[in-house]
Coordinates of C-alpha atoms in Angstrom, one line a residue:
Chain F
M1 CA -82.0 74.9 50.3
G2 CA -80.1 77.6 51.7
E3 CA -76.5 77.6 52.4
L4 CA -77.1 77.3 55.9
S5 CA -79.2 75.1 56.3
L6 CA -77.3 72.6 53.8
I7 CA -74.7 73.5 56.5
A8 CA -76.4 72.5 59.2
A9 CA -77.5 69.3 57.8
L10 CA -73.9 67.9 56.9
E11 CA -72.6 69.4 60.6
Q12 CA -75.4 66.6 61.4
A13 CA -73.8 64.0 59.1
L14 CA -70.2 64.3 61.4
S15 CA -69.4 62.9 64.5
M16 CA -66.6 64.4 66.9
R17 CA -65.6 60.8 68.2
G18 CA -62.6 60.7 70.3
G19 CA -62.8 63.8 72.4
R20 CA -59.5 65.2 70.4
V21 CA -62.0 68.0 68.9
L22 CA -62.7 70.4 71.7
R23 CA -64.7 72.2 69.2
G24 CA -65.9 71.5 66.2
P25 CA -68.0 73.2 63.2
G26 CA -70.3 76.0 64.5
D27 CA -68.2 78.6 66.0
D28 CA -65.2 80.4 64.0
A29 CA -62.9 77.5 63.7
A30 CA -62.0 74.2 65.4
V31 CA -60.1 73.6 68.5
V32 CA -58.1 70.4 68.5
R33 CA -56.3 69.0 71.2
A34 CA -52.4 69.0 70.4
D35 CA -51.2 65.6 71.9
G36 CA -49.1 65.1 69.3
A37 CA -45.5 66.9 69.1
V38 CA -45.6 67.4 65.8
A39 CA -48.6 68.2 63.7
V40 CA -48.5 66.8 59.6
T41 CA -50.6 68.6 57.3
S42 CA -51.6 68.0 53.6
V43 CA -54.2 69.4 51.1
D44 CA -55.6 68.1 48.2
A45 CA -58.4 69.4 45.8
V46 CA -60.3 67.8 43.0
V47 CA -62.5 69.5 40.7
E48 CA -65.2 68.2 38.2
G49 CA -64.1 67.7 34.6
V50 CA -60.3 68.3 35.7
H51 CA -60.1 65.1 37.7
F52 CA -63.3 63.4 37.9
K53 CA -66.6 63.0 35.6
L54 CA -69.8 62.7 37.4
D55 CA -70.9 60.3 34.6
T56 CA -68.1 58.1 36.1
H57 CA -68.0 59.0 39.6
S58 CA -71.0 59.4 41.9
P59 CA -70.9 62.2 44.6
A60 CA -69.7 59.3 47.1
D61 CA -67.1 58.4 44.9
V62 CA -65.8 62.1 44.9
G63 CA -65.7 62.5 48.8
H64 CA -64.4 59.2 49.2
K65 CA -61.5 59.4 46.9
A66 CA -60.8 63.3 47.9
L67 CA -60.1 61.8 51.5
A68 CA -58.5 59.1 50.6
A69 CA -55.7 60.8 48.7
A70 CA -55.1 63.5 51.4
L71 CA -55.2 60.9 54.1
S72 CA -52.6 59.1 52.4
D73 CA -49.9 61.7 52.3
L74 CA -50.4 61.3 56.4
G75 CA -50.0 57.8 55.5
A76 CA -46.8 58.3 53.7
M77 CA -45.1 60.4 56.5
G78 CA -46.4 57.7 58.8
A79 CA -48.6 59.9 61.3
R80 CA -51.4 59.3 63.0
P81 CA -54.8 60.4 61.5
G82 CA -56.1 63.4 62.5
E83 CA -58.7 65.9 61.5
A84 CA -60.0 66.6 58.3
Y85 CA -61.4 70.2 56.9
V86 CA -63.7 70.1 53.7
V87 CA -64.8 72.8 51.5
L88 CA -67.5 71.8 48.9
G89 CA -68.3 73.9 46.2
L90 CA -71.2 73.0 44.9
P91 CA -72.9 74.1 41.7
S92 CA -76.5 75.7 41.9
E93 CA -78.0 72.5 40.5
F94 CA -76.1 69.9 42.6
G95 CA -78.7 69.4 45.3
E96 CA -78.7 68.5 48.9
E97 CA -79.1 65.1 48.4
R98 CA -75.8 64.7 46.5
A99 CA -73.9 66.8 48.8
L100 CA -74.9 64.5 51.5
G101 CA -74.2 61.7 49.5
L102 CA -70.6 62.7 48.9
V103 CA -70.3 64.0 52.6
H104 CA -71.7 60.5 54.1
A105 CA -69.0 58.5 51.9
M106 CA -66.3 60.9 53.4
E107 CA -67.5 60.5 56.9
R108 CA -67.8 56.3 56.7
L109 CA -63.9 56.9 55.4
A110 CA -63.4 59.0 58.5
E111 CA -64.8 57.0 60.6
R112 CA -62.6 54.0 59.8
T113 CA -59.8 55.8 59.8
G114 CA -59.9 57.2 62.9
T115 CA -60.2 60.7 61.6
V116 CA -62.6 63.3 62.7
I117 CA -64.1 65.7 59.9
A118 CA -63.9 68.5 62.2
G119 CA -64.3 71.9 60.3
G120 CA -65.4 73.3 56.4
D121 CA -66.9 75.4 54.3
V122 CA -69.9 75.2 51.7
V123 CA -69.7 77.7 49.0
G124 CA -71.4 78.2 45.4
A125 CA -69.2 76.8 42.3
P126 CA -69.6 76.5 38.5
Q127 CA -68.3 72.9 38.6
L128 CA -68.1 70.8 42.1
V129 CA -65.3 71.4 43.8
V130 CA -63.6 69.6 46.9
S131 CA -61.1 70.5 48.7
V132 CA -59.6 68.3 51.7
T133 CA -57.3 69.4 54.6
V134 CA -56.1 66.6 57.0
T135 CA -53.9 67.3 60.0
G136 CA -52.5 64.1 61.5
W137 CA -49.8 64.2 64.6
G138 CA -46.4 62.7 65.1
D139 CA -44.9 62.1 68.2
S140 CA -41.4 64.1 66.8
E141 CA -39.7 65.3 63.9
D142 CA -37.6 62.5 63.4
A143 CA -40.3 59.8 64.2
L144 CA -41.5 60.6 60.5
A145 CA -40.7 59.4 57.1
Y146 CA -39.7 61.7 54.3
R147 CA -38.6 61.7 51.3
D148 CA -35.5 63.0 51.5
G149 CA -34.0 60.0 53.4
A150 CA -33.0 57.4 51.1
R151 CA -29.0 56.3 50.6
P152 CA -27.1 54.5 48.5
G153 CA -27.3 50.6 49.6
D154 CA -30.9 50.5 50.4
L155 CA -33.4 48.6 49.4
V156 CA -36.9 49.4 47.7
G157 CA -40.0 48.3 48.9
V158 CA -43.5 49.1 48.2
T159 CA -47.0 47.9 49.8
G160 CA -49.9 45.6 48.1
E161 CA -50.4 45.5 44.6
L162 CA -50.1 47.5 41.7
G163 CA -52.0 48.7 38.4
G164 CA -55.1 47.9 40.0
S165 CA -56.4 51.8 39.6
G166 CA -54.6 52.3 36.2
A167 CA -57.2 49.8 35.0
G168 CA -59.8 50.5 36.8
M169 CA -59.5 53.9 35.3
L170 CA -59.3 52.8 31.5
L171 CA -62.2 50.4 32.1
L172 CA -64.2 53.0 33.8
E173 CA -63.6 55.2 30.6
Q174 CA -65.0 52.2 28.3
G175 CA -68.5 52.0 30.4
E176 CA -68.1 49.3 33.0
R177 CA -69.3 50.3 36.2
D178 CA -68.4 47.5 38.7
G179 CA -65.9 44.8 39.8
P180 CA -62.6 45.2 41.9
L181 CA -60.4 46.8 39.5
V182 CA -63.2 49.7 38.8
Q183 CA -63.6 49.5 42.7
R184 CA -59.9 50.0 43.3
H185 CA -59.9 53.2 41.1
L186 CA -63.0 54.5 43.0
R187 CA -62.3 53.7 46.5
P188 CA -58.7 53.5 47.4
T189 CA -57.5 52.9 50.9
P190 CA -55.3 55.1 51.9
R191 CA -52.5 52.9 54.3
L192 CA -52.6 54.7 57.4
K193 CA -51.6 51.5 59.7
A194 CA -49.1 50.2 56.9
G195 CA -47.7 53.9 57.0
A196 CA -47.2 54.6 60.5
A197 CA -45.8 50.8 61.2
L198 CA -43.3 51.1 58.3
A199 CA -41.8 54.6 59.7
A200 CA -41.2 53.0 63.1
A201 CA -40.0 50.0 61.5
G202 CA -37.1 52.6 60.4
V203 CA -37.7 53.1 56.7
S204 CA -35.4 56.0 55.6
A205 CA -38.2 57.5 52.5
M206 CA -41.3 57.3 52.2
I207 CA -44.0 58.4 49.6
D208 CA -47.7 57.3 48.5
V209 CA -48.1 55.8 44.9
S210 CA -50.2 58.4 43.8
D211 CA -48.8 59.5 40.4
G212 CA -47.2 56.0 39.6
I213 CA -44.3 54.7 40.7
A214 CA -42.4 56.2 37.6
T215 CA -43.1 59.7 39.2
D216 CA -43.0 58.9 42.5
A217 CA -39.7 57.1 42.6
R218 CA -38.3 59.8 41.0
H219 CA -39.6 62.1 44.0
I220 CA -37.8 60.0 46.1
A221 CA -34.5 60.1 44.2
E222 CA -34.7 63.9 43.4
R223 CA -35.4 65.0 47.0
S224 CA -33.1 62.5 48.4
G225 CA -30.3 63.2 46.0
V226 CA -29.5 59.3 44.7
E227 CA -30.5 57.1 42.2
L228 CA -33.3 54.7 42.5
L229 CA -33.1 51.2 40.5
V230 CA -36.7 49.7 40.2
E231 CA -37.3 46.2 38.6
L232 CA -41.2 46.2 38.3
E233 CA -41.3 42.7 37.4
R234 CA -40.3 42.1 41.7
A235 CA -43.8 44.4 42.0
P236 CA -46.6 42.1 42.6
L237 CA -49.6 43.2 40.1
A238 CA -53.4 43.6 41.1
P239 CA -55.5 40.2 40.6
G240 CA -57.1 40.3 37.2
L241 CA -54.5 43.2 35.9
G242 CA -53.4 40.7 33.6
E243 CA -56.4 39.7 31.6
A244 CA -57.7 43.4 31.8
A245 CA -54.6 44.6 30.4
E246 CA -54.9 42.3 27.6
R247 CA -58.9 43.5 27.0
L248 CA -57.2 46.8 26.9
G249 CA -54.7 46.4 25.0
R250 CA -51.9 47.7 27.7
D251 CA -48.9 46.5 28.6
P252 CA -50.0 45.7 32.3
L253 CA -46.1 46.6 33.8
E254 CA -46.9 50.0 32.0
L255 CA -50.1 50.1 33.6
A256 CA -48.6 49.7 37.1
A257 CA -45.8 51.9 37.0
A258 CA -47.6 54.9 35.3
A259 CA -51.3 55.1 36.1
G260 CA -50.9 55.9 39.3
E261 CA -53.7 56.0 41.9
D262 CA -53.3 53.0 43.6
Y263 CA -52.0 54.5 47.1
E264 CA -49.8 51.4 48.0
L265 CA -46.8 53.2 49.6
L266 CA -43.4 52.9 47.9
F267 CA -40.3 53.6 50.5
T268 CA -36.7 52.4 50.9
G269 CA -34.9 51.1 54.2
P270 CA -31.3 49.8 54.7
P271 CA -30.6 46.0 54.7
D272 CA -30.7 45.9 58.3
A273 CA -34.4 46.8 58.6
R274 CA -35.5 44.4 56.4
E275 CA -37.1 42.2 58.9
A276 CA -39.1 44.8 60.9
V277 CA -40.1 46.7 57.8
E278 CA -41.4 43.1 56.5
R279 CA -43.5 42.7 59.7
A280 CA -44.4 45.9 60.0
P281 CA -47.5 46.7 57.7
A282 CA -49.8 43.5 58.3
P283 CA -52.3 42.6 56.7
L284 CA -50.3 44.1 54.2
S285 CA -47.6 42.7 52.3
V286 CA -44.1 44.2 51.7
S287 CA -42.6 43.4 48.1
W288 CA -38.6 44.4 47.9
I289 CA -38.3 45.6 43.9
G290 CA -35.0 47.7 43.5
E291 CA -32.4 49.5 45.6
V292 CA -31.0 52.8 46.0
R293 CA -27.6 53.8 44.1
E294 CA -25.2 56.6 44.3
G295 CA -26.3 58.9 41.1
S296 CA -29.7 60.6 40.1
G297 CA -33.0 60.1 39.2
L298 CA -34.9 56.8 38.6
T299 CA -33.8 53.4 36.5
L300 CA -37.1 51.5 35.8
L301 CA -36.7 47.8 34.6
G302 CA -39.5 46.4 32.6
A303 CA -40.2 42.9 31.0
G304 CA -37.0 40.9 31.0
G305 CA -35.0 43.8 32.5
R306 CA -35.4 46.3 29.5
E307 CA -35.7 49.9 30.6
L308 CA -38.9 51.2 30.3
A309 CA -39.3 54.9 29.5
V310 CA -42.3 55.7 31.2
R311 CA -43.4 58.7 33.6
G312 CA -46.5 58.6 35.6
Y313 CA -49.5 60.9 34.8
E314 CA -49.3 64.0 36.5
H315 CA -51.7 63.7 39.0
S316 CA -52.4 66.7 41.4
Chain P
M1 CA -45.7 76.8 32.2
G2 CA -46.5 72.8 33.7
E3 CA -48.0 72.6 37.0
L4 CA -45.2 71.2 38.9
S5 CA -42.9 74.3 37.6
L6 CA -45.4 76.6 38.4
I7 CA -45.8 74.5 42.0
A8 CA -41.9 75.6 42.1
A9 CA -42.4 79.0 41.7
L10 CA -44.8 79.4 43.9
E11 CA -43.0 77.6 46.8
Q12 CA -39.8 80.1 45.8
A13 CA -42.3 83.0 46.6
L14 CA -42.8 81.5 50.2
S15 CA -40.8 82.2 53.3
M16 CA -40.6 79.6 56.3
R17 CA -39.7 82.1 58.5
G18 CA -40.2 81.3 62.8
G19 CA -38.8 77.9 63.2
R20 CA -41.8 76.3 63.7
V21 CA -42.5 75.2 60.4
L22 CA -40.3 71.9 60.4
R23 CA -40.7 70.8 56.8
G24 CA -42.6 72.9 54.3
P25 CA -43.5 72.1 50.6
G26 CA -42.3 69.4 48.9
D27 CA -43.0 66.5 51.0
D28 CA -46.1 64.8 51.1
A29 CA -47.4 67.1 54.0
A30 CA -46.2 69.7 56.0
V31 CA -44.4 69.1 59.6
V32 CA -45.1 71.7 62.2
R33 CA -43.7 72.0 65.6
A34 CA -47.0 71.7 67.9
D35 CA -45.8 74.3 70.4
G36 CA -49.4 75.4 72.1
A37 CA -52.2 73.1 73.6
V38 CA -54.3 73.4 71.2
A39 CA -54.9 74.0 67.1
V40 CA -57.3 76.5 66.3
T41 CA -57.8 75.8 62.2
S42 CA -60.6 77.6 59.9
V43 CA -61.1 77.5 56.5
D44 CA -62.5 79.5 53.7
A45 CA -62.7 79.3 50.2
V46 CA -63.7 81.8 47.2
V47 CA -64.5 81.6 43.9
E48 CA -64.3 83.9 40.7
G49 CA -67.8 85.0 39.8
V50 CA -69.4 83.9 42.9
H51 CA -67.6 85.9 45.5
F52 CA -65.4 88.1 43.3
K53 CA -64.9 88.9 39.9
L54 CA -61.4 90.0 38.2
D55 CA -62.5 92.8 36.5
T56 CA -63.2 94.4 40.2
H57 CA -60.4 92.5 41.7
S58 CA -57.0 91.9 40.8
P59 CA -55.0 88.7 41.9
A60 CA -53.6 90.4 44.7
D61 CA -56.5 91.6 45.7
V62 CA -58.1 87.8 45.4
G63 CA -55.1 86.7 47.7
H64 CA -55.0 89.1 50.0
K65 CA -58.5 88.7 50.9
A66 CA -58.5 84.8 51.2
L67 CA -56.0 84.5 53.5
A68 CA -57.5 87.7 55.4
A69 CA -60.4 86.4 55.7
A70 CA -59.5 82.8 57.2
L71 CA -57.1 84.6 59.8
S72 CA -59.8 87.0 60.5
D73 CA -61.4 83.4 62.0
L74 CA -58.5 83.3 64.1
G75 CA -58.7 86.5 65.5
A76 CA -62.0 86.0 66.5
M77 CA -61.0 83.0 68.4
G78 CA -57.9 84.6 69.9
A79 CA -55.6 82.6 68.6
R80 CA -52.3 83.1 67.9
P81 CA -51.7 82.7 63.9
G82 CA -49.7 79.9 63.1
E83 CA -49.7 78.2 59.3
A84 CA -52.0 78.5 55.6
Y85 CA -52.3 76.1 53.5
V86 CA -53.6 77.2 50.2
V87 CA -55.2 75.2 47.3
L88 CA -55.4 77.4 43.9
G89 CA -57.8 76.4 41.3
L90 CA -56.2 77.6 38.4
P91 CA -57.9 78.3 35.0
S92 CA -55.5 77.4 32.1
E93 CA -55.3 81.0 30.6
F94 CA -54.7 82.5 34.2
G95 CA -51.1 82.1 33.8
E96 CA -48.3 82.5 35.9
E97 CA -47.8 86.2 36.6
R98 CA -50.8 86.3 37.7
A99 CA -50.7 83.4 39.9
L100 CA -47.6 84.6 41.4
G101 CA -49.5 88.2 41.9
L102 CA -52.0 86.5 43.9
V103 CA -49.2 84.3 46.3
H104 CA -47.1 87.2 46.8
A105 CA -50.3 89.6 48.1
M106 CA -50.7 86.2 50.3
E107 CA -47.3 86.4 51.2
R108 CA -46.7 89.5 52.1
L109 CA -50.3 89.7 54.5
A110 CA -48.2 86.5 55.9
E111 CA -45.5 87.9 56.8
R112 CA -47.1 90.8 58.3
T113 CA -49.5 88.7 60.8
G114 CA -47.0 86.2 61.3
T115 CA -48.3 83.5 59.7
V116 CA -46.5 80.9 57.4
I117 CA -48.0 79.2 54.4
A118 CA -46.4 75.7 55.0
G119 CA -48.1 74.1 52.2
G120 CA -50.8 73.4 49.6
D121 CA -52.0 72.4 46.2
V122 CA -52.4 73.9 42.5
V123 CA -55.2 72.1 40.1
G124 CA -56.6 72.5 37.5
A125 CA -60.3 74.8 37.8
P126 CA -62.7 76.4 35.3
Q127 CA -62.9 79.2 37.5
L128 CA -60.1 80.9 39.5
V129 CA -61.0 79.3 43.1
V130 CA -58.6 79.7 46.4
S131 CA -59.0 77.7 49.0
V132 CA -57.6 79.0 52.3
T133 CA -56.9 76.6 55.9
V134 CA -55.2 78.1 58.8
T135 CA -54.1 76.5 61.6
G136 CA -53.3 79.2 64.8
W137 CA -52.4 78.1 68.3
G138 CA -53.6 78.7 71.6
D139 CA -52.6 77.7 75.2
S140 CA -56.0 76.2 76.6
E141 CA -59.1 75.8 75.1
D142 CA -60.3 78.0 78.1
A143 CA -57.9 80.8 76.5
L144 CA -59.9 81.2 73.4
A145 CA -63.1 83.2 72.5
Y146 CA -66.1 81.5 71.3
R147 CA -69.6 82.3 70.4
D148 CA -71.1 80.6 73.4
G149 CA -70.0 82.6 76.5
A150 CA -72.3 85.5 75.8
R151 CA -74.2 86.1 79.0
P152 CA -77.2 88.6 80.3
G153 CA -76.0 91.6 81.9
D154 CA -72.8 91.6 79.3
L155 CA -72.3 94.7 77.5
V156 CA -71.9 94.4 73.6
G157 CA -68.4 95.7 72.1
V158 CA -67.0 96.0 68.5
T159 CA -63.4 97.0 67.5
G160 CA -62.7 99.9 64.7
E161 CA -65.4 101.0 62.3
L162 CA -68.1 99.8 60.2
G163 CA -69.6 100.0 57.2
G164 CA -66.7 100.8 55.2
S165 CA -65.9 97.5 53.7
G166 CA -70.2 97.6 52.7
A167 CA -69.7 101.1 50.7
G168 CA -66.0 100.2 49.3
M169 CA -68.0 97.2 47.5
L170 CA -70.9 99.5 46.1
L171 CA -68.3 102.1 44.8
L172 CA -66.2 99.0 43.1
E173 CA -69.5 98.2 41.4
Q174 CA -70.2 101.4 40.2
G175 CA -66.5 101.6 38.8
E176 CA -64.4 103.5 41.0
R177 CA -61.3 101.5 41.7
D178 CA -59.4 103.4 44.6
G179 CA -59.9 105.0 47.6
P180 CA -60.0 104.1 51.4
L181 CA -63.5 102.5 51.6
V182 CA -62.8 100.7 47.8
Q183 CA -59.1 99.7 49.6
R184 CA -61.0 98.5 52.8
H185 CA -63.3 96.3 51.1
L186 CA -60.1 94.8 48.7
R187 CA -57.5 94.4 51.6
P188 CA -59.0 93.8 54.7
T189 CA -57.0 93.6 57.8
P190 CA -57.5 90.5 60.0
R191 CA -57.7 91.7 63.4
L192 CA -55.3 89.0 65.0
K193 CA -53.6 91.1 67.8
A194 CA -56.9 92.6 69.2
G195 CA -58.5 89.2 69.3
A196 CA -55.4 88.2 71.2
A197 CA -55.5 90.6 73.3
L198 CA -59.4 91.0 73.7
A199 CA -59.6 86.8 74.8
A200 CA -57.0 87.8 77.5
A201 CA -59.3 90.2 78.7
G202 CA -61.7 88.2 79.1
V203 CA -64.0 88.6 77.0
S204 CA -67.0 86.4 77.1
A205 CA -67.6 85.7 73.4
M206 CA -66.3 86.7 70.2
I207 CA -67.1 86.6 66.3
D208 CA -65.6 88.3 63.1
V209 CA -67.9 91.3 61.5
S210 CA -68.1 88.9 57.9
D211 CA -71.5 89.2 57.1
G212 CA -72.5 92.1 58.6
I213 CA -73.3 93.0 62.3
A214 CA -77.2 92.1 62.0
T215 CA -76.1 88.2 60.9
D216 CA -72.9 88.0 63.4
A217 CA -74.6 89.5 66.4
R218 CA -77.2 87.2 66.0
H219 CA -75.0 84.1 65.4
I220 CA -73.1 85.0 68.8
A221 CA -77.0 85.2 70.2
E222 CA -78.1 81.9 69.0
R223 CA -75.0 80.1 70.1
S224 CA -75.3 81.5 73.5
G225 CA -79.0 81.4 74.1
V226 CA -79.5 84.8 74.8
E227 CA -81.1 87.9 73.1
L228 CA -78.7 91.0 72.2
L229 CA -79.6 94.2 72.1
V230 CA -77.2 96.5 69.2
E231 CA -77.6 100.4 69.2
L232 CA -76.4 101.2 65.9
E233 CA -75.6 104.8 66.4
R234 CA -73.2 104.0 69.3
A235 CA -71.1 102.3 66.6
P236 CA -68.3 104.5 64.9
L237 CA -68.9 104.2 61.2
A238 CA -66.1 104.3 58.5
P239 CA -64.3 107.7 57.5
G240 CA -66.4 109.1 54.6
L241 CA -69.0 106.7 54.9
G242 CA -71.8 109.0 55.1
E243 CA -70.9 111.2 52.1
A244 CA -70.1 107.7 50.1
A245 CA -73.6 106.6 51.6
E246 CA -75.4 109.7 50.2
R247 CA -73.6 109.6 46.7
L248 CA -74.8 105.5 46.6
G249 CA -78.1 106.3 47.6
R250 CA -78.1 104.2 51.1
D251 CA -78.6 104.4 54.5
P252 CA -75.0 104.3 56.0
L253 CA -76.5 102.7 59.2
E254 CA -77.8 99.8 57.4
L255 CA -74.6 99.5 55.7
A256 CA -73.2 99.1 58.4
A257 CA -75.4 96.2 59.8
A258 CA -75.9 94.9 56.9
A259 CA -73.0 94.6 54.2
G260 CA -70.6 93.0 56.2
E261 CA -66.8 91.9 55.5
D262 CA -65.6 95.1 58.0
Y263 CA -63.6 92.2 59.8
E264 CA -64.0 93.8 62.7
L265 CA -64.5 91.9 66.1
L266 CA -67.7 91.8 67.7
F267 CA -67.6 90.8 71.2
T268 CA -69.2 90.6 74.5
G269 CA -68.0 90.8 78.0
P270 CA -69.0 91.4 81.8
P271 CA -68.9 94.7 82.5
D272 CA -66.3 94.2 85.5
A273 CA -63.7 93.7 82.3
R274 CA -64.8 96.7 80.9
E275 CA -61.4 98.3 81.9
A276 CA -59.7 95.6 80.8
V277 CA -61.1 95.4 77.4
E278 CA -61.0 98.9 76.7
R279 CA -57.0 98.8 77.0
A280 CA -56.7 95.6 75.1
P281 CA -56.7 96.0 71.4
A282 CA -54.5 99.2 70.8
P283 CA -54.3 100.4 68.6
L284 CA -57.6 99.8 67.9
S285 CA -60.4 101.5 69.5
V286 CA -63.3 99.5 71.1
S287 CA -67.0 100.8 71.3
W288 CA -69.7 99.7 73.3
I289 CA -72.7 99.7 71.2
G290 CA -75.7 97.3 73.8
E291 CA -76.0 94.8 75.8
V292 CA -77.0 91.0 76.5
R293 CA -80.4 90.0 78.1
E294 CA -82.4 87.0 78.7
G295 CA -84.2 86.2 75.6
S296 CA -83.4 85.1 71.9
G297 CA -82.4 86.8 68.8
L298 CA -80.8 89.9 67.9
T299 CA -82.9 93.2 68.3
L300 CA -80.8 95.9 66.2
L301 CA -82.0 99.4 67.1
G302 CA -81.1 102.1 64.3
A303 CA -81.4 105.3 63.7
G304 CA -83.5 107.6 66.8
G305 CA -83.5 104.0 69.0
R306 CA -85.7 102.6 65.8
E307 CA -86.0 99.1 65.2
L308 CA -84.3 97.9 62.3
A309 CA -85.0 94.8 60.0
V310 CA -82.1 94.4 57.8
R311 CA -80.0 90.9 58.2
G312 CA -76.6 90.5 56.8
Y313 CA -76.0 89.3 53.2
E314 CA -75.1 85.8 53.8
H315 CA -71.2 85.8 52.7
S316 CA -70.1 82.2 53.1

């Protein structure tokens, strides 16, 4: 199948729902109604052999996760999802069926989140490469949440449950192919509605947990010029994490802190926003796991209040 | 050099000039003032060994050309250049110096064209991969030029000169490393001002000549549901093309038609827009090289009015 007919097949897999995309694939560029006052754009790329292996990740897993990771950045800003632009670098032996499987999984996640895949490029590549640019929209610069707004006295909160993706990754490497932890790793859900609700509720800083709290909390601390104190025992762990960690011979709290790719939202907010924040991200729960202090860096407390010296793996 | 410090070095190479970028690199996503009514976005990716070789293209050439190709799509829509988001897939042996050389060349072209490199991602990759997303801005959907607007009776025009890049590519493959044709291939100039001026002057359809007129004129014909008749003898050839073609044993008209990557603008326009169009893309010249008729596809006439059966190479 030639590159042009593959592009045509991929275009057919996409839907320009919503009326915001005035011109989609097929011209030199996509044209989108800029109905928000500010455009919020993030780029993420994954490469076979570096970020995933095709013997543990199906093409659909790869497509889903690449788009989910990019959309997660929009959630962490509190932006409304908008458009995605996808570059596929396909090895010559990859084949049409797998390329379509990858794109269909992206399209399903796009539909579920209100995103439109409005353009892209297909090129040859020695390994599978998926690069996703997502643009979301916000009402104003001030309506969004950044990494640099944490202030001493703020509380530290997190959505959902931690550690599931990290355990799932290790189980996958040991040959498991199913179960909720493996699924959590392969098919993360970007927290778009929660992010928008938290930004509207007045959080002072926000980031998505892509590299593990040990790294991501440090990003907020560094960008905000403050110290974050996080007590991991206050964070809810993914169901089944304790049992899986035992089988894996790992400390569940360390998995929750360092393994990353949970794509939950870590945020700070002033105490008087606490009630609004707790109501915001339904049906997700919010847990309060620490506080912001004068100082710098991250202090991470594990079991029994002992300091943990883990750093998150540097996913990129 | 670790990935995080390389990212920091790359960020330092960029300038958030212009005040349109409210938040650049360093947060989850970039935030841009959406001061136009419509956002125009295009994605282009190039892969080492597929689109270029590092023994003929310096990292700076690769960076320049990847951004130029993406910006050329904005020119072909008549959009004002806005922001670029760059994904670099770097082999482990690529090194900081070459990565910075690549980014510096991109930043120089960005500055020259009024573009801001507002975000990106750096990942490991087995071969050098550069993926560029560019967003430009337009006043309205109607103010832009598309591929589907050509109507019977329109004239066909092209900016600048053709064939230089194709000859330069062949000369490069034969070991030449310098000269205007080689430079034309390595460092193309996106026709942003010309594109905006042509759109404002009332062209009915426009595309950039990335794959060669033999392919790109066919795109306009197919999307518009018309036939394009192009007489190549009326198109100006790049200076030195005749002599280079003789050395290469090639037909200069065929190089001009099929080799592509000249990144000139091919357009159609009604006869009553002719005068406005001719004044528009200064200091570039416009040449009238054909007409639009009822029918379908492209009729391409070469020397002595004989039909040429070439197709452009499919660059992607």
